[in-house]
N, CA, C and O atoms as a MOPAC input file, in Angstrom:
PM7 MOZYME 1SCF
protein

 N     79.00400 1    71.38200 1     6.07500 1
 C     79.71300 1    72.29300 1     5.19900 1
 C     79.49600 1    71.85300 1     3.75300 1
 O     79.53300 1    70.66600 1     3.43100 1
 N     79.27200 1    72.83000 1     2.90600 1
 C     79.08500 1    72.53100 1     1.48900 1
 C     80.42400 1    72.26300 1     0.82400 1
 O     81.38900 1    72.99200 1     1.05200 1
 N     80.48800 1    71.22900 1     0.01000 1
 C     81.70300 1    70.93100 1    -0.74100 1
 C     81.90400 1    71.99800 1    -1.81400 1
 O     80.95500 1    72.67600 1    -2.20700 1
 N     83.12500 1    72.14200 1    -2.27800 1
 C     83.42400 1    73.15500 1    -3.28100 1
 C     82.57800 1    72.95100 1    -4.53600 1
 O     82.17900 1    73.92600 1    -5.17200 1
 N     82.30300 1    71.72300 1    -4.89400 1
 C     81.48600 1    71.43200 1    -6.06900 1
 C     80.05200 1    71.93000 1    -5.90500 1
 O     79.33900 1    72.09100 1    -6.89600 1
 N     79.62300 1    72.17500 1    -4.67500 1
 C     78.26700 1    72.62900 1    -4.39900 1
 C     78.19400 1    74.11600 1    -4.06800 1
 O     77.20000 1    74.57300 1    -3.50400 1
 N     79.23100 1    74.87600 1    -4.41200 1
 C     79.24400 1    76.31200 1    -4.13600 1
 C     79.39000 1    77.10300 1    -5.42500 1
 O     80.12900 1    76.70500 1    -6.32600 1
 N     78.69300 1    78.21200 1    -5.51000 1
 C     78.88000 1    79.15300 1    -6.60500 1
 C     80.04000 1    80.04900 1    -6.20200 1
 O     80.03100 1    80.63100 1    -5.11700 1
 N     81.04300 1    80.16300 1    -7.07600 1
 C     82.25600 1    80.88200 1    -6.67600 1
 C     82.56900 1    82.11600 1    -7.50700 1
 O     83.34300 1    82.96400 1    -7.06300 1
 N     81.99300 1    82.24600 1    -8.69700 1
 C     82.35200 1    83.39400 1    -9.52900 1
 C     81.21800 1    84.41800 1    -9.57100 1
 O     80.04100 1    84.07900 1    -9.45100 1
 N     81.60600 1    85.65900 1    -9.74200 1
 C     80.63100 1    86.74300 1    -9.82100 1
 C     79.69900 1    86.60600 1   -11.00500 1
 O     78.52000 1    86.94800 1   -10.91400 1
 N     80.21800 1    86.10600 1   -12.12100 1
 C     79.37100 1    85.91300 1   -13.30000 1
 C     78.27600 1    84.88800 1   -13.03900 1
 O     77.14800 1    85.05300 1   -13.50300 1
 N     78.59800 1    83.83900 1   -12.30500 1
 C     77.58400 1    82.84100 1   -11.97000 1
 C     76.51600 1    83.43500 1   -11.05200 1
 O     75.32700 1    83.16800 1   -11.22800 1
 N     76.93900 1    84.24500 1   -10.06800 1
 C     75.97600 1    84.92100 1    -9.19500 1
 C     75.05400 1    85.80600 1   -10.02500 1
 O     73.83400 1    85.74700 1    -9.87100 1
 N     75.62900 1    86.62300 1   -10.90200 1
 C     74.83300 1    87.53400 1   -11.73100 1
 C     73.84600 1    86.77200 1   -12.59300 1
 O     72.68400 1    87.16400 1   -12.70700 1
 N     74.30200 1    85.68500 1   -13.20100 1
 C     73.41900 1    84.89800 1   -14.06100 1
 C     72.22300 1    84.34500 1   -13.32000 1
 O     71.10500 1    84.37100 1   -13.83300 1
 N     72.44700 1    83.84700 1   -12.12200 1
 C     71.34500 1    83.27100 1   -11.33900 1
 C     70.38700 1    84.36600 1   -10.89400 1
 O     69.17000 1    84.20200 1   -10.99100 1
 N     70.92500 1    85.48600 1   -10.40400 1
 C     70.06900 1    86.55800 1    -9.89600 1
 C     69.29000 1    87.21400 1   -11.03300 1
 O     68.11500 1    87.54200 1   -10.86600 1
 N     69.92100 1    87.40400 1   -12.16900 1
 C     69.25000 1    88.09100 1   -13.28200 1
 C     68.29000 1    87.19300 1   -14.05000 1
 O     67.23300 1    87.65500 1   -14.48000 1
 N     68.63000 1    85.93800 1   -14.22800 1
 C     67.82300 1    85.06400 1   -15.07300 1
 C     67.06500 1    83.98000 1   -14.31000 1
 O     66.27600 1    83.24300 1   -14.90200 1
 N     67.29500 1    83.88100 1   -13.02400 1
 C     66.64000 1    82.82900 1   -12.24500 1
 C     65.25600 1    83.21700 1   -11.77500 1
 O     64.87100 1    84.38600 1   -11.82000 1
 N     64.52000 1    82.22900 1   -11.32800 1
 C     63.19400 1    82.47300 1   -10.75300 1
 C     63.37400 1    82.91300 1    -9.30500 1
 O     64.24700 1    82.40700 1    -8.60000 1
 N     62.54600 1    83.85800 1    -8.86500 1
 C     62.69300 1    84.45000 1    -7.54100 1
 C     61.56900 1    83.98000 1    -6.62700 1
 O     60.39900 1    83.94900 1    -7.00800 1
 N     61.96500 1    83.61400 1    -5.40100 1
 C     61.01500 1    83.18800 1    -4.37900 1
 C     61.31800 1    83.97500 1    -3.11000 1
 O     62.42200 1    83.89300 1    -2.57100 1
 N     60.33000 1    84.74100 1    -2.63300 1
 C     60.53600 1    85.63900 1    -1.49600 1
 C     59.92500 1    85.03300 1    -0.23900 1
 O     58.79400 1    84.54800 1    -0.25100 1
 N     60.69700 1    85.07100 1     0.84700 1
 C     60.21400 1    84.68400 1     2.16900 1
 C     60.46600 1    85.87200 1     3.09800 1
 O     61.13200 1    86.82400 1     2.68900 1
 N     59.96400 1    85.85100 1     4.31600 1
 C     60.16100 1    87.00100 1     5.20800 1
 C     61.62700 1    87.31000 1     5.54700 1
 O     61.94200 1    88.44900 1     5.89100 1
 N     62.53100 1    86.32100 1     5.45600 1
 C     63.90200 1    86.54500 1     5.88600 1
 C     64.94600 1    86.50900 1     4.78000 1
 O     66.08300 1    86.93000 1     4.99200 1
 N     64.58100 1    86.01500 1     3.61000 1
 C     65.52700 1    86.03500 1     2.49400 1
 C     64.80300 1    85.86700 1     1.16200 1
 O     63.63100 1    85.49600 1     1.10100 1
 N     65.54900 1    86.15500 1     0.10000 1
 C     65.05300 1    85.97300 1    -1.26600 1
 C     65.89200 1    84.86900 1    -1.88700 1
 O     67.12000 1    84.89200 1    -1.81100 1
 N     65.22600 1    83.90900 1    -2.49900 1
 C     65.91400 1    82.78900 1    -3.12300 1
 C     65.76600 1    82.89600 1    -4.63400 1
 O     64.65700 1    83.03800 1    -5.15000 1
 N     66.89000 1    82.82600 1    -5.33600 1
 C     66.90400 1    82.82400 1    -6.79700 1
 C     67.32400 1    81.42800 1    -7.24000 1
 O     68.32800 1    80.90000 1    -6.76300 1
 N     66.55900 1    80.82900 1    -8.15300 1
 C     66.83400 1    79.46900 1    -8.59800 1
 C     66.90500 1    79.46400 1   -10.11500 1
 O     66.01900 1    79.98200 1   -10.79500 1
 N     67.97100 1    78.87100 1   -10.63400 1
 C     68.14700 1    78.79200 1   -12.08700 1
 C     68.67700 1    77.41400 1   -12.45800 1
 O     69.63100 1    76.91600 1   -11.86100 1
 N     68.04700 1    76.81500 1   -13.44400 1
 C     68.51000 1    75.53500 1   -13.95900 1
 C     69.15400 1    75.77900 1   -15.30300 1
 O     68.55500 1    76.40000 1   -16.18200 1
 N     70.37800 1    75.29100 1   -15.47000 1
 C     71.12000 1    75.49700 1   -16.71300 1
 C     71.68000 1    74.16100 1   -17.17500 1
 O     72.77100 1    73.77500 1   -16.75500 1
 N     70.95200 1    73.44000 1   -18.03700 1
 C     71.40000 1    72.10800 1   -18.46700 1
 C     72.74500 1    72.13000 1   -19.18900 1
 O     73.51500 1    71.17600 1   -19.07600 1
 N     73.04200 1    73.20100 1   -19.92700 1
 C     74.32000 1    73.28400 1   -20.63800 1
 C     75.49200 1    73.35900 1   -19.66600 1
 O     76.52500 1    72.72500 1   -19.87900 1
 N     75.32600 1    74.13500 1   -18.60300 1
 C     76.38400 1    74.24700 1   -17.60900 1
 C     76.55900 1    72.94700 1   -16.83600 1
 O     77.66400 1    72.63100 1   -16.39400 1
 N     75.48900 1    72.20000 1   -16.67200 1
 C     75.56000 1    70.92800 1   -15.95800 1
 C     76.52100 1    69.97400 1   -16.64100 1
 O     77.31400 1    69.29900 1   -15.98300 1
 N     76.44800 1    69.92100 1   -17.95700 1
 C     77.31700 1    69.01300 1   -18.69800 1
 C     78.77600 1    69.42200 1   -18.58300 1
 O     79.65700 1    68.56300 1   -18.54200 1
 N     79.04400 1    70.72200 1   -18.53100 1
 C     80.42800 1    71.18300 1   -18.49100 1
 C     81.05800 1    71.07900 1   -17.10800 1
 O     82.26900 1    70.87900 1   -17.00800 1
 N     80.26500 1    71.20900 1   -16.02500 1
 C     80.85700 1    71.20400 1   -14.68200 1
 C     80.52700 1    69.96300 1   -13.87600 1
 O     80.92400 1    69.86500 1   -12.71500 1
 N     79.82200 1    69.02800 1   -14.45200 1
 C     79.48500 1    67.81500 1   -13.72200 1
 C     78.13500 1    67.93200 1   -13.04300 1
 O     77.40400 1    68.90200 1   -13.24400 1
 N     77.82000 1    66.94400 1   -12.24800 1
 C     76.51700 1    66.88900 1   -11.59100 1
 C     76.55200 1    67.62100 1   -10.26100 1
 O     77.62300 1    67.90200 1    -9.72300 1
 N     75.38200 1    67.92500 1    -9.73900 1
 C     75.25400 1    68.50900 1    -8.41500 1
 C     74.69600 1    69.91100 1    -8.44600 1
 O     74.96700 1    70.68300 1    -9.36600 1
 N     73.91200 1    70.23700 1    -7.42900 1
 C     73.36800 1    71.57700 1    -7.27800 1
 C     74.42700 1    72.46300 1    -6.63900 1
 O     75.29600 1    71.98400 1    -5.91100 1
 N     74.34400 1    73.77000 1    -6.92000 1
 C     75.28700 1    74.72400 1    -6.32800 1
 C     74.51900 1    75.81600 1    -5.59400 1
 O     73.44200 1    76.23300 1    -6.02200 1
 N     75.08800 1    76.27100 1    -4.48700 1
 C     74.48500 1    77.32000 1    -3.67300 1
 C     75.44000 1    78.49900 1    -3.55700 1
 O     76.66000 1    78.33200 1    -3.52200 1
 N     74.85600 1    79.70000 1    -3.49900 1
 C     75.61800 1    80.91500 1    -3.25400 1
 C     74.85000 1    81.76900 1    -2.26100 1
 O     73.63000 1    81.65100 1    -2.14500 1
 N     75.56300 1    82.63000 1    -1.54500 1
 C     74.94100 1    83.41600 1    -0.48100 1
 C     75.35400 1    84.86900 1    -0.59900 1
 O     76.52900 1    85.17700 1    -0.79700 1
 N     74.37200 1    85.76700 1    -0.47400 1
 C     74.62100 1    87.20300 1    -0.47700 1
 C     74.10500 1    87.73500 1     0.85000 1
 O     72.90400 1    87.70400 1     1.11700 1
 N     75.02000 1    88.22500 1     1.68000 1
 C     74.65300 1    88.76600 1     2.98200 1
 C     75.25300 1    90.16100 1     3.06400 1
 O     76.44300 1    90.31300 1     3.33700 1
 N     74.43200 1    91.18100 1     2.82800 1
 C     74.89700 1    92.57000 1     2.76000 1
 C     75.03400 1    93.17600 1     4.15600 1
 O     74.61200 1    92.59000 1     5.15300 1
 N     75.63400 1    94.36400 1     4.19800 1
 C     75.85200 1    95.04900 1     5.47000 1
 C     74.55400 1    95.45900 1     6.15600 1
 O     74.55800 1    95.75300 1     7.35100 1
 N     73.45200 1    95.48400 1     5.42600 1
 C     72.17100 1    95.82000 1     6.04600 1
 C     71.72100 1    94.75300 1     7.04000 1
 O     70.85900 1    95.01000 1     7.88000 1
 N     72.30200 1    93.55600 1     6.94800 1
 C     71.95300 1    92.46800 1     7.86000 1
 C     72.52200 1    92.72500 1     9.25600 1
 O     71.91000 1    92.34800 1    10.25500 1
 N     73.68400 1    93.36400 1     9.32600 1
 C     74.29900 1    93.65000 1    10.61900 1
 C     75.80100 1    93.78800 1    10.49300 1
 O     76.33400 1    93.93300 1     9.39200 1
 N     76.47900 1    93.74200 1    11.62900 1
 C     77.93600 1    93.85000 1    11.60300 1
 C     78.54400 1    92.53700 1    11.10100 1
 O     77.82100 1    91.58500 1    10.80800 1
 N     79.84900 1    92.49500 1    11.00700 1
 C     80.52000 1    91.33600 1    10.41000 1
 C     80.19900 1    90.03600 1    11.14700 1
 O     80.02700 1    88.99100 1    10.52000 1
 N     80.12200 1    90.09900 1    12.44900 1
 C     79.82200 1    88.90200 1    13.23200 1
 C     78.43000 1    88.37600 1    12.91000 1
 O     78.24300 1    87.17300 1    12.73000 1
 N     77.46300 1    89.27200 1    12.83900 1
 C     76.09500 1    88.85700 1    12.52100 1
 C     76.00000 1    88.33100 1    11.09900 1
 O     75.33300 1    87.32400 1    10.85800 1
 N     76.65600 1    88.99600 1    10.14900 1
 C     76.61500 1    88.53900 1     8.75900 1
 C     77.22700 1    87.15400 1     8.61000 1
 O     76.67600 1    86.30300 1     7.91300 1
 N     78.35900 1    86.92300 1     9.25900 1
 C     79.00200 1    85.60600 1     9.16900 1
 C     78.13900 1    84.52900 1     9.82100 1
 O     78.07500 1    83.40400 1     9.32700 1
 N     77.48400 1    84.86000 1    10.91100 1
 C     76.59300 1    83.89800 1    11.56700 1
 C     75.43500 1    83.54600 1    10.64700 1
 O     75.08300 1    82.37300 1    10.51400 1
 N     74.83700 1    84.55100 1    10.00900 1
 C     73.73700 1    84.30500 1     9.07500 1
 C     74.21900 1    83.43900 1     7.92300 1
 O     73.53900 1    82.48400 1     7.54600 1
 N     75.38200 1    83.75400 1     7.35400 1
 C     75.91900 1    82.98500 1     6.23300 1
 C     76.16400 1    81.53000 1     6.62900 1
 O     75.82400 1    80.61900 1     5.87500 1
 N     76.75300 1    81.30500 1     7.80700 1
 C     77.00000 1    79.93800 1     8.27600 1
 C     75.69400 1    79.16800 1     8.47100 1
 O     75.60600 1    77.98900 1     8.12900 1
 N     74.68900 1    79.83600 1     9.01700 1
 C     73.40400 1    79.16600 1     9.23500 1
 C     72.72700 1    78.82800 1     7.90900 1
 O     72.14200 1    77.75400 1     7.76500 1
 N     72.80500 1    79.73900 1     6.94200 1
 C     72.21900 1    79.47100 1     5.62700 1
 C     72.96500 1    78.34300 1     4.91900 1
 O     72.35200 1    77.51900 1     4.24000 1
 N     74.28200 1    78.30700 1     5.07700 1
 C     75.06700 1    77.21500 1     4.49500 1
 C     74.66800 1    75.87500 1     5.10300 1
 O     74.50400 1    74.88600 1     4.38900 1
 N     74.51500 1    75.84700 1     6.40500 1
 C     74.13500 1    74.60500 1     7.07600 1
 C     72.73900 1    74.15100 1     6.63700 1
 O     72.51100 1    72.96500 1     6.39700 1
 N     71.82000 1    75.09700 1     6.53500 1
 C     70.46700 1    74.75200 1     6.10200 1
 C     70.47100 1    74.24700 1     4.66400 1
 O     69.76000 1    73.29600 1     4.34200 1
 N     71.26000 1    74.87000 1     3.80200 1
 C     71.30800 1    74.43400 1     2.40700 1
 C     71.97100 1    73.06600 1     2.28100 1
 O     71.61100 1    72.28200 1     1.40300 1
 N     72.93100 1    72.77500 1     3.14400 1
 C     73.55700 1    71.44900 1     3.13600 1
 C     72.51800 1    70.37400 1     3.45200 1
 O     72.52200 1    69.30000 1     2.85000 1
 N     71.63500 1    70.67000 1     4.39700 1
 C     70.58600 1    69.71200 1     4.75100 1
 C     69.56600 1    69.53500 1     3.62500 1
 O     68.93200 1    68.48500 1     3.51900 1
 N     69.40800 1    70.56600 1     2.78300 1
 C     68.42700 1    70.52400 1     1.69900 1
 C     69.03300 1    70.09400 1     0.36000 1
 O     68.33600 1    70.08300 1    -0.65500 1
 N     70.29500 1    69.74700 1     0.34800 1
 C     71.00200 1    69.43500 1    -0.88900 1
 C     70.32900 1    68.32800 1    -1.68400 1
 O     70.30800 1    68.37400 1    -2.91400 1
 N     69.78100 1    67.34000 1    -1.00000 1
 C     69.14300 1    66.22500 1    -1.70000 1
 C     67.78600 1    66.59700 1    -2.31000 1
 O     67.26400 1    65.85300 1    -3.14000 1
 N     67.20700 1    67.74000 1    -1.91000 1
 C     65.91800 1    68.18400 1    -2.45400 1
 C     66.07000 1    68.95800 1    -3.76000 1
 O     65.08100 1    69.22000 1    -4.44500 1
 N     67.29500 1    69.32300 1    -4.10600 1
 C     67.53500 1    70.13700 1    -5.29900 1
 C     68.07500 1    69.23900 1    -6.40000 1
 O     68.97900 1    68.43400 1    -6.17600 1
 N     67.51100 1    69.38700 1    -7.58700 1
 C     67.94400 1    68.57000 1    -8.70800 1
 C     69.35700 1    68.94700 1    -9.13400 1
 O     69.75700 1    70.10200 1    -8.98300 1
 N     70.11400 1    68.00200 1    -9.65800 1
 C     71.44900 1    68.31100 1   -10.17600 1
 C     71.36900 1    69.33600 1   -11.30000 1
 O     70.44200 1    69.31200 1   -12.11000 1
 N     72.34200 1    70.23000 1   -11.34200 1
 C     72.38200 1    71.24600 1   -12.37900 1
 C     71.64200 1    72.52000 1   -12.03700 1
 O     71.56500 1    73.42800 1   -12.86500 1
 N     71.09800 1    72.60800 1   -10.84200 1
 C     70.35700 1    73.78900 1   -10.42100 1
 C     71.27600 1    74.67000 1    -9.57700 1
 O     71.97900 1    74.18500 1    -8.69100 1
 N     71.25800 1    75.97800 1    -9.86800 1
 C     72.00200 1    76.94600 1    -9.07000 1
 C     71.02100 1    77.71800 1    -8.20600 1
 O     69.97100 1    78.14700 1    -8.68400 1
 N     71.36200 1    77.89900 1    -6.92400 1
 C     70.51400 1    78.59700 1    -5.97000 1
 C     71.33100 1    79.69700 1    -5.31700 1
 O     72.40500 1    79.43500 1    -4.77600 1
 N     70.82900 1    80.93500 1    -5.36200 1
 C     71.45900 1    82.04900 1    -4.65500 1
 C     70.47300 1    82.53600 1    -3.61400 1
 O     69.30400 1    82.77600 1    -3.91900 1
 N     70.94600 1    82.68300 1    -2.37800 1
 C     70.10800 1    83.13600 1    -1.27800 1
 C     70.60900 1    84.50700 1    -0.83900 1
 O     71.75400 1    84.65300 1    -0.41300 1
 N     69.73000 1    85.52200 1    -0.94700 1
 C     70.05700 1    86.88600 1    -0.52200 1
 C     69.35500 1    87.13200 1     0.80900 1
 O     68.12700 1    87.14800 1     0.88200 1
 N     70.15100 1    87.32300 1     1.86100 1
 C     69.60200 1    87.53300 1     3.19800 1
 C     69.02100 1    88.94300 1     3.31900 1
 O     69.61500 1    89.91500 1     2.85200 1
 N     67.86300 1    89.03500 1     3.94700 1
 C     67.23500 1    90.32000 1     4.22500 1
 C     67.61600 1    90.76000 1     5.64100 1
 O     68.06100 1    89.93200 1     6.43500 1
 N     67.45100 1    92.04700 1     5.97500 1
 C     67.90400 1    92.54500 1     7.27900 1
 C     67.39100 1    91.77900 1     8.49800 1
 O     68.12400 1    91.64200 1     9.47700 1
 N     66.16500 1    91.28000 1     8.46900 1
 C     65.61400 1    90.55400 1     9.62300 1
 C     66.16900 1    89.14600 1     9.76700 1
 O     65.85000 1    88.45700 1    10.73700 1
 N     66.97800 1    88.71300 1     8.84100 1
 C     67.51100 1    87.35300 1     8.85300 1
 C     68.38200 1    87.08900 1    10.08500 1
 O     68.44700 1    85.96000 1    10.57100 1
 N     69.04700 1    88.12500 1    10.58300 1
 C     69.95200 1    87.92800 1    11.71800 1
 C     69.21800 1    87.60500 1    13.01300 1
 O     69.81700 1    87.05300 1    13.93600 1
 N     67.93500 1    87.93900 1    13.09700 1
 C     67.17800 1    87.65500 1    14.32300 1
 C     66.29900 1    86.41300 1    14.20400 1
 O     65.62500 1    86.03900 1    15.16400 1
 N     66.29800 1    85.78100 1    13.05700 1
 C     65.44700 1    84.60600 1    12.84700 1
 C     66.04800 1    83.37400 1    13.51300 1
 O     67.26800 1    83.24000 1    13.61700 1
 N     65.18100 1    82.48700 1    13.95500 1
 C     65.64700 1    81.25100 1    14.58000 1
 C     66.11400 1    80.27200 1    13.51300 1
 O     65.80600 1    80.42400 1    12.33100 1
 N     66.86700 1    79.25700 1    13.95300 1
 C     67.36800 1    78.23000 1    13.04700 1
 C     66.21200 1    77.50900 1    12.35500 1
 O     66.25400 1    77.29400 1    11.14400 1
 N     65.18900 1    77.13700 1    13.10700 1
 C     64.04400 1    76.42300 1    12.55200 1
 C     63.31700 1    77.26600 1    11.50500 1
 O     62.85000 1    76.73700 1    10.49600 1
 N     63.22300 1    78.56400 1    11.74100 1
 C     62.56400 1    79.45200 1    10.78600 1
 C     63.34100 1    79.49400 1     9.47500 1
 O     62.75700 1    79.37400 1     8.39800 1
 N     64.65200 1    79.66400 1     9.56900 1
 C     65.47600 1    79.71300 1     8.35800 1
 C     65.39200 1    78.39900 1     7.57800 1
 O     65.24000 1    78.39700 1     6.35700 1
 N     65.49100 1    77.30600 1     8.29200 1
 C     65.45000 1    76.00000 1     7.64400 1
 C     64.10100 1    75.75300 1     6.96700 1
 O     64.05600 1    75.26400 1     5.83800 1
 N     63.01100 1    76.08600 1     7.64600 1
 C     61.68500 1    75.85100 1     7.06600 1
 C     61.41500 1    76.77600 1     5.88300 1
 O     60.78700 1    76.35800 1     4.91000 1
 N     61.88100 1    78.03300 1     5.94900 1
 C     61.69000 1    78.94200 1     4.82000 1
 C     62.49900 1    78.49500 1     3.61100 1
 O     62.03500 1    78.61100 1     2.47700 1
 N     63.70000 1    77.98800 1     3.84100 1
 C     64.50000 1    77.49000 1     2.72600 1
 C     63.84100 1    76.26000 1     2.10700 1
 O     63.79800 1    76.12700 1     0.88400 1
 N     63.33500 1    75.37300 1     2.93700 1
 C     62.64200 1    74.18800 1     2.42600 1
 C     61.42000 1    74.59500 1     1.61100 1
 O     61.14700 1    74.01400 1     0.56100 1
 N     60.68800 1    75.59000 1     2.09500 1
 C     59.51300 1    76.07900 1     1.37400 1
 C     59.91500 1    76.67200 1     0.01600 1
 O     59.26100 1    76.40500 1    -0.99300 1
 N     60.96800 1    77.46000 1    -0.01000 1
 C     61.42500 1    78.07000 1    -1.27100 1
 C     61.85800 1    77.00800 1    -2.27600 1
 O     61.51300 1    77.08700 1    -3.45500 1
 N     62.60400 1    76.02700 1    -1.81600 1
 C     63.08000 1    74.98300 1    -2.71800 1
 C     61.93700 1    74.10800 1    -3.21700 1
 O     61.95600 1    73.65900 1    -4.36300 1
 N     60.94800 1    73.86300 1    -2.37300 1
 C     59.78000 1    73.09300 1    -2.78600 1
 C     58.98000 1    73.86100 1    -3.83200 1
 O     58.53800 1    73.29100 1    -4.83000 1
 N     58.79600 1    75.16800 1    -3.59500 1
 C     58.06900 1    75.99400 1    -4.56700 1
 C     58.81500 1    76.04200 1    -5.89300 1
 O     58.19100 1    76.00700 1    -6.95400 1
 N     60.14000 1    76.12100 1    -5.84700 1
 C     60.91000 1    76.17800 1    -7.09800 1
 C     60.81100 1    74.85500 1    -7.84900 1
 O     60.71200 1    74.84700 1    -9.07600 1
 N     60.83600 1    73.74400 1    -7.13300 1
 C     60.70900 1    72.43800 1    -7.78400 1
 C     59.32900 1    72.27800 1    -8.39600 1
 O     59.19500 1    71.75100 1    -9.50100 1
 N     58.30000 1    72.72800 1    -7.68800 1
 C     56.94000 1    72.63600 1    -8.21600 1
 C     56.74700 1    73.52200 1    -9.43400 1
 O     56.06700 1    73.12600 1   -10.38000 1
 N     57.33200 1    74.71000 1    -9.43000 1
 C     57.15700 1    75.61000 1   -10.57000 1
 C     57.91300 1    75.10300 1   -11.78900 1
 O     57.44300 1    75.26900 1   -12.91500 1
 N     59.07400 1    74.48700 1   -11.58900 1
 C     59.81300 1    73.96800 1   -12.73900 1
 C     59.12400 1    72.73900 1   -13.31200 1
 O     59.17400 1    72.51300 1   -14.52200 1
 N     58.48800 1    71.94700 1   -12.47200 1
 C     57.74500 1    70.77900 1   -12.94700 1
 C     56.53200 1    71.21400 1   -13.75900 1
 O     56.25500 1    70.64100 1   -14.81300 1
 N     55.80500 1    72.22600 1   -13.27600 1
 C     54.62900 1    72.68200 1   -14.00700 1
 C     55.02500 1    73.34600 1   -15.31800 1
 O     54.29600 1    73.23400 1   -16.30400 1
 N     56.16500 1    74.03400 1   -15.35200 1
 C     56.62400 1    74.65400 1   -16.59700 1
 C     57.00400 1    73.58100 1   -17.60600 1
 O     56.76300 1    73.75200 1   -18.80100 1
 N     57.59900 1    72.46700 1   -17.14600 1
 C     57.94300 1    71.37600 1   -18.06200 1
 C     56.69200 1    70.75100 1   -18.65900 1
 O     56.66200 1    70.42000 1   -19.84400 1
 N     55.64600 1    70.58900 1   -17.82500 1
 C     54.39400 1    70.00900 1   -18.31800 1
 C     53.76700 1    70.90800 1   -19.38200 1
 O     53.26000 1    70.41800 1   -20.39100 1
 N     53.80200 1    72.24300 1   -19.15500 1
 C     53.22100 1    73.17800 1   -20.10900 1
 C     53.97600 1    73.13900 1   -21.43400 1
 O     53.35600 1    73.18500 1   -22.49700 1
 N     55.30100 1    73.05500 1   -21.38800 1
 C     56.08300 1    73.07600 1   -22.61400 1
 C     55.97800 1    71.76800 1   -23.39000 1
 O     56.15500 1    71.76500 1   -24.60800 1
 N     55.69300 1    70.65800 1   -22.71400 1
 C     55.57600 1    69.37500 1   -23.41300 1
 C     54.19600 1    69.17900 1   -24.02300 1
 O     54.01900 1    68.29400 1   -24.86100 1
 N     53.20900 1    69.98600 1   -23.62200 1
 C     51.84900 1    69.85600 1   -24.16100 1
 C     51.74700 1    70.36900 1   -25.56400 1
 O     50.66900 1    70.33100 1   -26.15800 1

């Protein structure tokens, strides 16, 4: 289970990540990643995760199952995300039929791609 410090809780934070974050698409979900150094200083250290599971995913039972599985997968990946990074995961309709291993590997792939893209952007800006 993700600690409260590792969860995005306000609508404004969700909007900020989705609108201004980098997007990484996988077959079962879309991951938005945003690093905000100013917010890091004000709220302390640690990455935060948020989840969007719409009715297109399925009925309430299926949506809650998908959300719980995504939370568990993100908890396992918490150490791969740098402090101060916000991650929002939007589940796509096929997410409810995906296996646990598929969800976990796609999340790991998205987070790895986001870390690689932020590293390359830092190198470009320092040149």
